[in-house]
PDB file of C-alpha atoms in Angstrom:
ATOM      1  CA  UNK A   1      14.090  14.785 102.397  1.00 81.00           C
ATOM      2  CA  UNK A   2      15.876  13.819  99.123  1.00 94.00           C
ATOM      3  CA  UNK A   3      19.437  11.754  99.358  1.00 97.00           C
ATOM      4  CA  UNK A   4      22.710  12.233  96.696  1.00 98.00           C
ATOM      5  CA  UNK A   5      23.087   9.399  94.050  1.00 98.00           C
ATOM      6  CA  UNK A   6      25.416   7.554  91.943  1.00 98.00           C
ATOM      7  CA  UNK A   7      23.303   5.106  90.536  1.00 97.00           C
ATOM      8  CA  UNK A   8      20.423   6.050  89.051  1.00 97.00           C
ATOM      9  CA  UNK A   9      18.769   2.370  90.060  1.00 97.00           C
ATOM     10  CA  UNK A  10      19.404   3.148  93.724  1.00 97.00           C
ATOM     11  CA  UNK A  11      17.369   6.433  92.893  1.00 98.00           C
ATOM     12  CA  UNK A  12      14.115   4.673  91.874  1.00 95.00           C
ATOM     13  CA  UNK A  13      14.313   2.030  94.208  1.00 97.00           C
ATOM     14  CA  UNK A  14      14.135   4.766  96.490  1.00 97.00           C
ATOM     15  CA  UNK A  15      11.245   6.081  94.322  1.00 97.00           C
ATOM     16  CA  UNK A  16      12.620   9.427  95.047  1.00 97.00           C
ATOM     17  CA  UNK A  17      12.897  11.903  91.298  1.00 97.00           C
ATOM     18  CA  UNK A  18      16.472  14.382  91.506  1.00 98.00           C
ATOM     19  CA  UNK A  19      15.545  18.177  92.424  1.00 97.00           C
ATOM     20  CA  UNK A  20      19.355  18.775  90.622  1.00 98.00           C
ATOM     21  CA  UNK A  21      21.464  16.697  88.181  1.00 98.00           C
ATOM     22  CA  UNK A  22      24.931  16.840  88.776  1.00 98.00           C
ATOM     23  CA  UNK A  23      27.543  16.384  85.778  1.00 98.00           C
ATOM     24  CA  UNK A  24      31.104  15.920  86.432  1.00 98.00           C
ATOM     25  CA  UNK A  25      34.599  14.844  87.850  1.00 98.00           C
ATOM     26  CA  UNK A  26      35.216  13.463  91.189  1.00 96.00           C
ATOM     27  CA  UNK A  27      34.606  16.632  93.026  1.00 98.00           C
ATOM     28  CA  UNK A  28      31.373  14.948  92.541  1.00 98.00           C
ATOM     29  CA  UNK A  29      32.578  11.714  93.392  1.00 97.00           C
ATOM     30  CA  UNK A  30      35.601  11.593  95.832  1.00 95.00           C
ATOM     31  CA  UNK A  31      34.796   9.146  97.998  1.00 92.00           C
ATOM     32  CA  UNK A  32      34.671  10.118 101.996  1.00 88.00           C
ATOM     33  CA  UNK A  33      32.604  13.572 101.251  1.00 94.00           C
ATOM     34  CA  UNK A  34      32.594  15.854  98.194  1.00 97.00           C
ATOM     35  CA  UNK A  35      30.597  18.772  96.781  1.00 98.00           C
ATOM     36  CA  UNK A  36      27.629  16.872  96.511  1.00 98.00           C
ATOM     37  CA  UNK A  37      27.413  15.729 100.114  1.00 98.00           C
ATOM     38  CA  UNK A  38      27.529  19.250 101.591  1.00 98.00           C
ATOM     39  CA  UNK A  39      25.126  20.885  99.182  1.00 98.00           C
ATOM     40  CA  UNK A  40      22.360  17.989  99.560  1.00 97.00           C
ATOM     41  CA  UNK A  41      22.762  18.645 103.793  1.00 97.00           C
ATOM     42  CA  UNK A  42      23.062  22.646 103.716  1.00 96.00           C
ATOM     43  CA  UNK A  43      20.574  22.934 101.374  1.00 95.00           C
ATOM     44  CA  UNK A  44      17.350  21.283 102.797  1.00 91.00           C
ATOM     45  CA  UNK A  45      18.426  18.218 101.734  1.00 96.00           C
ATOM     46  CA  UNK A  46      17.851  17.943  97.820  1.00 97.00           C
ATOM     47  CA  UNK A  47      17.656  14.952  96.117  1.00 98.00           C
ATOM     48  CA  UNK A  48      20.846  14.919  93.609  1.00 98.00           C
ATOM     49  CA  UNK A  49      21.476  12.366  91.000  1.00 98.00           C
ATOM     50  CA  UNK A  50      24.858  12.624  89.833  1.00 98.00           C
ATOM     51  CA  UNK A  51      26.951  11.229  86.288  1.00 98.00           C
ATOM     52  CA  UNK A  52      29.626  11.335  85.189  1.00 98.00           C
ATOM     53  CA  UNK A  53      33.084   9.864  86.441  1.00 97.00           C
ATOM     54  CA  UNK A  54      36.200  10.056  88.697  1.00 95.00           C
ATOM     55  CA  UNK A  55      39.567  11.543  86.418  1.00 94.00           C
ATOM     56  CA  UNK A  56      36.554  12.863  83.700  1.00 97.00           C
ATOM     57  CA  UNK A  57      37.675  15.410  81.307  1.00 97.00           C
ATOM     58  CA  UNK A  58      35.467  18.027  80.386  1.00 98.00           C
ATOM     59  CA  UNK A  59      36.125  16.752  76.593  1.00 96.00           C
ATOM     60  CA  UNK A  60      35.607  13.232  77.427  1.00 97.00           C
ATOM     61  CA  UNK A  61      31.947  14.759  79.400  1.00 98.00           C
ATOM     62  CA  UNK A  62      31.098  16.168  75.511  1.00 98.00           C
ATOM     63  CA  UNK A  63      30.896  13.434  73.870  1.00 97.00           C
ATOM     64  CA  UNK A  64      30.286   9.329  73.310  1.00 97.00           C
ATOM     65  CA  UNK A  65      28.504   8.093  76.281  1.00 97.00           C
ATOM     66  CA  UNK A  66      28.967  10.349  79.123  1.00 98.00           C
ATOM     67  CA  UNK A  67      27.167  13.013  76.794  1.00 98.00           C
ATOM     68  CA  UNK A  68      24.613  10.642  75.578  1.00 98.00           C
ATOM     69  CA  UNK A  69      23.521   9.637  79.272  1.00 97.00           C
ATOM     70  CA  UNK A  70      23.510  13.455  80.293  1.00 98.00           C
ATOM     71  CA  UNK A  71      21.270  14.562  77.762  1.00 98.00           C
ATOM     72  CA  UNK A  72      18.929  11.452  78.550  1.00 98.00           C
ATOM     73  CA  UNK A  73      18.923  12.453  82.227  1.00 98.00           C
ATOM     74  CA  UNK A  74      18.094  16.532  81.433  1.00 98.00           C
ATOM     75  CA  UNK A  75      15.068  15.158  78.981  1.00 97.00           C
ATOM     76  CA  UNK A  76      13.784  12.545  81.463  1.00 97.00           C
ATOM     77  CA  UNK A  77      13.609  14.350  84.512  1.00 98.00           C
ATOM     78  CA  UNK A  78      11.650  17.233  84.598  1.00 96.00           C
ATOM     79  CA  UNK A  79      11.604  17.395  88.197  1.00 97.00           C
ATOM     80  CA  UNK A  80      14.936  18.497  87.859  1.00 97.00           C
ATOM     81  CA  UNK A  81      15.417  22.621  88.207  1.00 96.00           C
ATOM     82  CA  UNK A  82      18.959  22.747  88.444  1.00 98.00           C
ATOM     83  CA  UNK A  83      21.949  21.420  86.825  1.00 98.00           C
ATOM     84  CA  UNK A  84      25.395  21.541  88.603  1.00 98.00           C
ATOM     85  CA  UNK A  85      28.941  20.958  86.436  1.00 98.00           C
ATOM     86  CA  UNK A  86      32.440  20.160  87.594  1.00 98.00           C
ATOM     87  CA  UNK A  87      34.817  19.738  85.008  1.00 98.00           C
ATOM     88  CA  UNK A  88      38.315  20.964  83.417  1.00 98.00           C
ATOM     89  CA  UNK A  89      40.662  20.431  85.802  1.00 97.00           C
ATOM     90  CA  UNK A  90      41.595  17.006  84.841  1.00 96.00           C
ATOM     91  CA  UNK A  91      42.128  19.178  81.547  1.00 97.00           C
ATOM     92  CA  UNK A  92      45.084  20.849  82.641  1.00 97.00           C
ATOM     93  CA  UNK A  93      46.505  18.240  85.644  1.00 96.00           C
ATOM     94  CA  UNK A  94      48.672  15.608  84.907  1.00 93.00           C
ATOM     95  CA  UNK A  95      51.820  14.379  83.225  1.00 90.00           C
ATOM     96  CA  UNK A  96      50.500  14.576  79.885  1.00 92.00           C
ATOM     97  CA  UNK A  97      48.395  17.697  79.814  1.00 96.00           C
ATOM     98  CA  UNK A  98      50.224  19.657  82.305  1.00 97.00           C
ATOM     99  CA  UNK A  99      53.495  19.208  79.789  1.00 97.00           C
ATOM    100  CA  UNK A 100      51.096  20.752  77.150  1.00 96.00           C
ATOM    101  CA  UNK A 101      51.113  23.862  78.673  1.00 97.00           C
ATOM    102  CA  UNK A 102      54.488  24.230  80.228  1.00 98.00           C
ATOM    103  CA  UNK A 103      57.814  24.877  78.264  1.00 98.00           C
ATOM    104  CA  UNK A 104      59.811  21.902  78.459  1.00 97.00           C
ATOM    105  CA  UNK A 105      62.672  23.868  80.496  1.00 98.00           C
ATOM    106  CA  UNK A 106      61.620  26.629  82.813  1.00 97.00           C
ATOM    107  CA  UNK A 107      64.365  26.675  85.170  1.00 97.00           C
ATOM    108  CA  UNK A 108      65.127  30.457  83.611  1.00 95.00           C
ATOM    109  CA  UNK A 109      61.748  31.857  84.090  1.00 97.00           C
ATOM    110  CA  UNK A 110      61.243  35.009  85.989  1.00 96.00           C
ATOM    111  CA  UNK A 111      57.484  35.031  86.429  1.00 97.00           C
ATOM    112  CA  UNK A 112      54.634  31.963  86.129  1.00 97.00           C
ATOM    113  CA  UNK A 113      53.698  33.356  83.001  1.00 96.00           C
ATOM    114  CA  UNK A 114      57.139  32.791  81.515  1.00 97.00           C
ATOM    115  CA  UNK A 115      56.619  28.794  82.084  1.00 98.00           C
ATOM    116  CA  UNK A 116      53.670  28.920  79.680  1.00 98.00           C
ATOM    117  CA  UNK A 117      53.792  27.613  75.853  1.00 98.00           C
ATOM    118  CA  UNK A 118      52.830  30.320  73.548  1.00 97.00           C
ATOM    119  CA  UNK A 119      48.781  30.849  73.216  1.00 96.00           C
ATOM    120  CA  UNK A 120      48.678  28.907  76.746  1.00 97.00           C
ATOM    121  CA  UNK A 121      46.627  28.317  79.028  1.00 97.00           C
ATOM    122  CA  UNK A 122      44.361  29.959  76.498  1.00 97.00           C
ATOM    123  CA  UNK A 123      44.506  28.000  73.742  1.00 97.00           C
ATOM    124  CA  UNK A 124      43.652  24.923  76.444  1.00 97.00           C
ATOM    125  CA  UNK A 125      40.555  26.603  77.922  1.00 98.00           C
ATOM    126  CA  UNK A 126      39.122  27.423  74.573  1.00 98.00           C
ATOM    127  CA  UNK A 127      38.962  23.619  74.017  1.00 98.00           C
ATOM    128  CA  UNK A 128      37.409  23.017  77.451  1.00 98.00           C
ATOM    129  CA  UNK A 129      35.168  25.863  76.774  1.00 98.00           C
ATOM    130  CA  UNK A 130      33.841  24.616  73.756  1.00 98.00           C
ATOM    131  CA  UNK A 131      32.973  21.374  75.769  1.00 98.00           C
ATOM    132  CA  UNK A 132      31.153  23.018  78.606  1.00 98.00           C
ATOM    133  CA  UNK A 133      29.315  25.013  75.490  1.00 98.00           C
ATOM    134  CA  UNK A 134      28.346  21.726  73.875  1.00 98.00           C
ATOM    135  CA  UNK A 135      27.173  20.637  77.474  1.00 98.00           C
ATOM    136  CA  UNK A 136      24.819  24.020  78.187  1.00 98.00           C
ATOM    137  CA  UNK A 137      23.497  23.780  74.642  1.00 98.00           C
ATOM    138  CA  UNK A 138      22.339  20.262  74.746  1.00 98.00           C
ATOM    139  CA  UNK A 139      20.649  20.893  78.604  1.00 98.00           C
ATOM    140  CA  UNK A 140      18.939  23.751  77.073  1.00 98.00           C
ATOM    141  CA  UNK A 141      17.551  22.053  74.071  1.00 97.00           C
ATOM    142  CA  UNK A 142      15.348  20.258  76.486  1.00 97.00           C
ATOM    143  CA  UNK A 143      15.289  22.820  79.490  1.00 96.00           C
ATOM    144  CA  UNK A 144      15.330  26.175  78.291  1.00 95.00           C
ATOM    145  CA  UNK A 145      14.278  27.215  81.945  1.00 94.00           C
ATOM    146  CA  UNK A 146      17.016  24.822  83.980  1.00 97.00           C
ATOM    147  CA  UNK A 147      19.874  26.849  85.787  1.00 98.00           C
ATOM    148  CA  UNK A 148      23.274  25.831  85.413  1.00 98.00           C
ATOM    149  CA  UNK A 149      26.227  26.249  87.892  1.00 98.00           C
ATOM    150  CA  UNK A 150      29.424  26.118  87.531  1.00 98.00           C
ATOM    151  CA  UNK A 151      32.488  26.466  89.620  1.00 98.00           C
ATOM    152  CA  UNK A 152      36.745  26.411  88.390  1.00 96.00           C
ATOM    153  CA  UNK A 153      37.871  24.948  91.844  1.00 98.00           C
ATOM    154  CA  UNK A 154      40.243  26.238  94.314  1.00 98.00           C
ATOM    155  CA  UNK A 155      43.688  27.394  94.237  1.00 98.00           C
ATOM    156  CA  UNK A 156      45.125  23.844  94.551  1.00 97.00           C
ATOM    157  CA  UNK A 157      48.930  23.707  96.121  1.00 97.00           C
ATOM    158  CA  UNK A 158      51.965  21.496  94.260  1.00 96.00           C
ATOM    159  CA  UNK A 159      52.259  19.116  97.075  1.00 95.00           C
ATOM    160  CA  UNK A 160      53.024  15.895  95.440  1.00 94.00           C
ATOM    161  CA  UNK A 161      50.442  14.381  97.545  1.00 92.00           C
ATOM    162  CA  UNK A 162      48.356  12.207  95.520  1.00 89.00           C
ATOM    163  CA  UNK A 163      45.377   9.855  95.951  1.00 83.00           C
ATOM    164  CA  UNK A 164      46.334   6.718  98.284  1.00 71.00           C
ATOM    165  CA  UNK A 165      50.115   7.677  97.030  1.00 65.00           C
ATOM    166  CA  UNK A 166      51.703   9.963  94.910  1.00 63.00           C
ATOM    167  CA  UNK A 167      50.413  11.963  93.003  1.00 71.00           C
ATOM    168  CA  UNK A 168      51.176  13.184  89.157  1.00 87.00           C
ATOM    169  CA  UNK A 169      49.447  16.083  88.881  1.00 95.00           C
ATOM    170  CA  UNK A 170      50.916  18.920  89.422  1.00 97.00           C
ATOM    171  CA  UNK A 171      54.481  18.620  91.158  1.00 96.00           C
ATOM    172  CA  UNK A 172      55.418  16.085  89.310  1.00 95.00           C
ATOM    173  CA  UNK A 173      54.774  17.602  85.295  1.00 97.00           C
ATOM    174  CA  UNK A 174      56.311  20.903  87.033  1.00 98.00           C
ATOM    175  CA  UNK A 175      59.513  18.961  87.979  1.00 97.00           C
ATOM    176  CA  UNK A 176      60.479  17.846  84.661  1.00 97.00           C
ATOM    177  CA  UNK A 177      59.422  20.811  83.070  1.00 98.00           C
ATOM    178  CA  UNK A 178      62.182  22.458  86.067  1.00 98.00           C
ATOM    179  CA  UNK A 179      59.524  25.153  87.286  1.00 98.00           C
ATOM    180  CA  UNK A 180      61.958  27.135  89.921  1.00 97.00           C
ATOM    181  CA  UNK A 181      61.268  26.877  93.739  1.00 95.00           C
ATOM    182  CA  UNK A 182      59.908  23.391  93.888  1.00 94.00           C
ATOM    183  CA  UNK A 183      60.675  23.359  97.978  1.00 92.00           C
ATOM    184  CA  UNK A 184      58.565  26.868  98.359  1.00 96.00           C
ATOM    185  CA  UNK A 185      54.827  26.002  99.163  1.00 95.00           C
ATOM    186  CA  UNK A 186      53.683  29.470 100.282  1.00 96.00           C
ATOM    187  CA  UNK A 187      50.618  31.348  99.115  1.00 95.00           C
ATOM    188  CA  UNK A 188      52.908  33.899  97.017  1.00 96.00           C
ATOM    189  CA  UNK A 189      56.072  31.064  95.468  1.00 97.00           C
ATOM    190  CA  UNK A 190      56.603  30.839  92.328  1.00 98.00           C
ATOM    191  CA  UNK A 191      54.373  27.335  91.618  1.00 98.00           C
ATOM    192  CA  UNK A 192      51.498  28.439  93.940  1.00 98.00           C
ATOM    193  CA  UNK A 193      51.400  31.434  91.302  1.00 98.00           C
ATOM    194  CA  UNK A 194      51.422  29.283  88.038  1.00 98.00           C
ATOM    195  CA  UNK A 195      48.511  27.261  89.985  1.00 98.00           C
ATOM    196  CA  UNK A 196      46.653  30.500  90.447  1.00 98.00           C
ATOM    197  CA  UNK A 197      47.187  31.622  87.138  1.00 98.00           C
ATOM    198  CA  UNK A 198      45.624  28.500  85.886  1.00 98.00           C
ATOM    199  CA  UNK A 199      42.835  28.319  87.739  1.00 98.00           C
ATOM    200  CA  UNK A 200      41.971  32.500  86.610  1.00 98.00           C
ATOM    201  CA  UNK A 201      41.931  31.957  83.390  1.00 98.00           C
ATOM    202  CA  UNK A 202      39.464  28.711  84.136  1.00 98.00           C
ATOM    203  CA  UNK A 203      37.476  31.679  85.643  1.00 98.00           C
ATOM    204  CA  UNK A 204      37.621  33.984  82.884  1.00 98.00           C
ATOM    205  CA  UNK A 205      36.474  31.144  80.163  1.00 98.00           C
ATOM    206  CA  UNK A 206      33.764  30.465  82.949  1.00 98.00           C
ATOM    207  CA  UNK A 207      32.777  33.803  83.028  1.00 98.00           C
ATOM    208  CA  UNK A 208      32.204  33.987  79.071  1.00 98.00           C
ATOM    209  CA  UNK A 209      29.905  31.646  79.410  1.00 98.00           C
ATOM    210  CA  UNK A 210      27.866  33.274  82.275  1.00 98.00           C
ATOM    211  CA  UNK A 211      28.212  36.406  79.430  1.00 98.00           C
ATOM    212  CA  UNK A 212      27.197  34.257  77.052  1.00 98.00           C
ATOM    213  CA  UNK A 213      24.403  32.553  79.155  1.00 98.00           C
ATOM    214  CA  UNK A 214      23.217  35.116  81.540  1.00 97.00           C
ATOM    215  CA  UNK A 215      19.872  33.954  82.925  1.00 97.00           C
ATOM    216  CA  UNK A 216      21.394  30.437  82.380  1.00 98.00           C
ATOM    217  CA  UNK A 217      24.531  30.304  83.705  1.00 98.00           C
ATOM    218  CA  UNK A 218      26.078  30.713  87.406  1.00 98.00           C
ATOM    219  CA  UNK A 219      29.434  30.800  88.614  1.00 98.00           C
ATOM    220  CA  UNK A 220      29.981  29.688  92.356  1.00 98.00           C
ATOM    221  CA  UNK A 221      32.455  31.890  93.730  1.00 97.00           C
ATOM    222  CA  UNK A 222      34.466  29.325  95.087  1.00 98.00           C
ATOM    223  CA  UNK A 223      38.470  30.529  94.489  1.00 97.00           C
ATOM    224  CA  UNK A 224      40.042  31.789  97.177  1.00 96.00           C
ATOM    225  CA  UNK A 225      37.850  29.394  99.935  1.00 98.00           C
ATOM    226  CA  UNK A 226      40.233  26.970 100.990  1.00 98.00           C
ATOM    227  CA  UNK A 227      43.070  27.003 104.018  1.00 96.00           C
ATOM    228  CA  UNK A 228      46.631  25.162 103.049  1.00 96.00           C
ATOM    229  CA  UNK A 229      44.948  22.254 105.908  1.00 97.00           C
ATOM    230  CA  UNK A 230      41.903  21.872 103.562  1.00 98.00           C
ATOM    231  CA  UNK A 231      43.462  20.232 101.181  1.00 97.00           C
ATOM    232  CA  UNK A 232      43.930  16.611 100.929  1.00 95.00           C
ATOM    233  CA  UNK A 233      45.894  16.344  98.079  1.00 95.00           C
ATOM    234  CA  UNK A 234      47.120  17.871  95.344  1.00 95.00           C
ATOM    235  CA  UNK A 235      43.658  18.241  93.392  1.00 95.00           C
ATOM    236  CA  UNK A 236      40.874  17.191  95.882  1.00 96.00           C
ATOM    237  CA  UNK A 237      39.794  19.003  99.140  1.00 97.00           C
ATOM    238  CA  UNK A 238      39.708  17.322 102.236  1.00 97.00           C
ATOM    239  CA  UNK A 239      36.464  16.060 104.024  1.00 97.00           C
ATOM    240  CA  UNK A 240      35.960  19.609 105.971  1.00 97.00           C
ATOM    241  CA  UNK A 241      37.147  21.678 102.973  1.00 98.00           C
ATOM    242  CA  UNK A 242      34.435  20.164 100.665  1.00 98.00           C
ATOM    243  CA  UNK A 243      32.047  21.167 103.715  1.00 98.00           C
ATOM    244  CA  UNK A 244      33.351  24.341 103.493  1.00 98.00           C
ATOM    245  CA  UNK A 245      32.684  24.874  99.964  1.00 98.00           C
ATOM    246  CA  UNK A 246      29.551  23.395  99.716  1.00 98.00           C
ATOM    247  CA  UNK A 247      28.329  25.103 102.944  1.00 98.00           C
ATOM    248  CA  UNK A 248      30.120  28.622 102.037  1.00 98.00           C
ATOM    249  CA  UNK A 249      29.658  28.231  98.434  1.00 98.00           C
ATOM    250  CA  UNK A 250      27.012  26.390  96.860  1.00 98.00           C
ATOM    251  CA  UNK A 251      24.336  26.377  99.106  1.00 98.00           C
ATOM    252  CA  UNK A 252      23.586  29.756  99.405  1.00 97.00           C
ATOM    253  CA  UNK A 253      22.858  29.496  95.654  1.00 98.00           C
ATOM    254  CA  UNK A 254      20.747  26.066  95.048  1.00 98.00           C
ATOM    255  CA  UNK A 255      18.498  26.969  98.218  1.00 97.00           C
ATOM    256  CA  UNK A 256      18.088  30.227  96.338  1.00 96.00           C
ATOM    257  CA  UNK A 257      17.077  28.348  92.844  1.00 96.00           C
ATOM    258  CA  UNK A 258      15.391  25.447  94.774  1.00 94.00           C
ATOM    259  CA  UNK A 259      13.520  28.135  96.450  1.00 91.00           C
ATOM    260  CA  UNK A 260      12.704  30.202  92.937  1.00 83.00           C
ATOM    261  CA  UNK A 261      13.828  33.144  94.232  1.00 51.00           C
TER     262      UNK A 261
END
């Protein structure tokens, strides 16, 4: 029975080779659980070794040294079927990048869609697409036969709850940039809905790329999974919703591939 990893040293002092490599932000590496936990212990208990980096951009995955060690990792273990990516959320969330998207003064917007910049969010997820693109390209130029999921989150709420403090990532940006109702938290208010419409068109770029790729690439269905208690903070499940997910989620799908069905 294989473990999850976040050194690779650990890994071969174990003398134990990955069954998946994992590629990503920190729902890979959130400490206290995340994805990876859940999918090694659903899943018959692959071995996963995981780069990557907490607050990772899917640009910053592309390129310089994240990108180098990833496409060292997909040549050097051939053990490994399966590749699994989390990234492009840290795209959108936070001061800076959030502010990108949003007008700078919403406060007389009727719909979510009205608080966007023109050519946004699509202009955004074109960039991130062309990093996940770059990513799929260079694990296929040594793994034309790997499998590749993918996954655009959950329907994150605009709590203000951050990390061990406040958080900046979604309330915050939204309050300068006066998006209306900032005391209304249900499923249906007005910043639950620019949240959602975020994270659909993350799924529609995903899901050119599983057009694009299609015997490559998998989206996990994951939107839609997680109660309004499941979520920790602002960005990052808690402990039982990454179970959820993974259970739910992702493990139906890497025991399939493990299992080359």
């Amino acid at each position: 029975m294989g473990h999850v990893y976040w050194d690779e040293a650990k890994m071969r002092n174990a003398d134990e080779l990955p069954d998946i490599l994992a590629f990503g932000d920190s729902w890979f590496w959130y400490p206290y659980n995340n994805l990876l936990n859940p999918v090694n212990r659903f899943s018959k208990q692959p071995t996963i070794m995981c780069f990557g980096a907490n607050g990772a951009q899917a640009t910053q995955l592309a390129t310089g040294y994240f990108f180098a060690q990833f496409k060292s990792a997909v040549k050097g273990y051939g053990t490994a079927s399966m590749l699994m990516l989390s990234a492009g959320g840290n795209d959108f969330a936070g001061f800076d990048n959030l502010q990108k998207i949003l007008l700078p003064d919403c406060a007389g917007a009727a719909t979510p869609e009205a608080c966007f910049r023109e050519d946004m969010p699509e202009q955004l997820f074109n960039v991130v697409r062309q990093a996940y693109e770059k990513i799929i390209l260079g694990a296929l130029a040594y793994r034309q036969e790997i499998k590749i999921l993918v996954h655009c989150y959950d329907y994150a709420i605009p709590t203000g709850l951050g990390y061990l403090g406040l958080g900046q990532w979604l309330k915050a940006p939204m309050d300068i940039c006066r998006v209306p109702d900032p005391d209304d938290l249900s499923p249906d208010s007005f910043r639950c809905r620019l949240v959602k419409q975020l994270i659909n068109a993350m799924a529609r770029m995903l899901d050119s790329l599983v057009q694009e790729f299609p015997t490559v690439v998998i989206r996990v269905p994951s939107v839609g999974t997680l109660k309004a208690d499941e979520w920790a903070n602002e960005l990052h499940p808690t402990p039982k919703g990454f179970d959820r997910l993974g259970q739910v989620c992702f493990s139906p799908i890497v025991r399939r591939i493990l299992e080359g069905a």
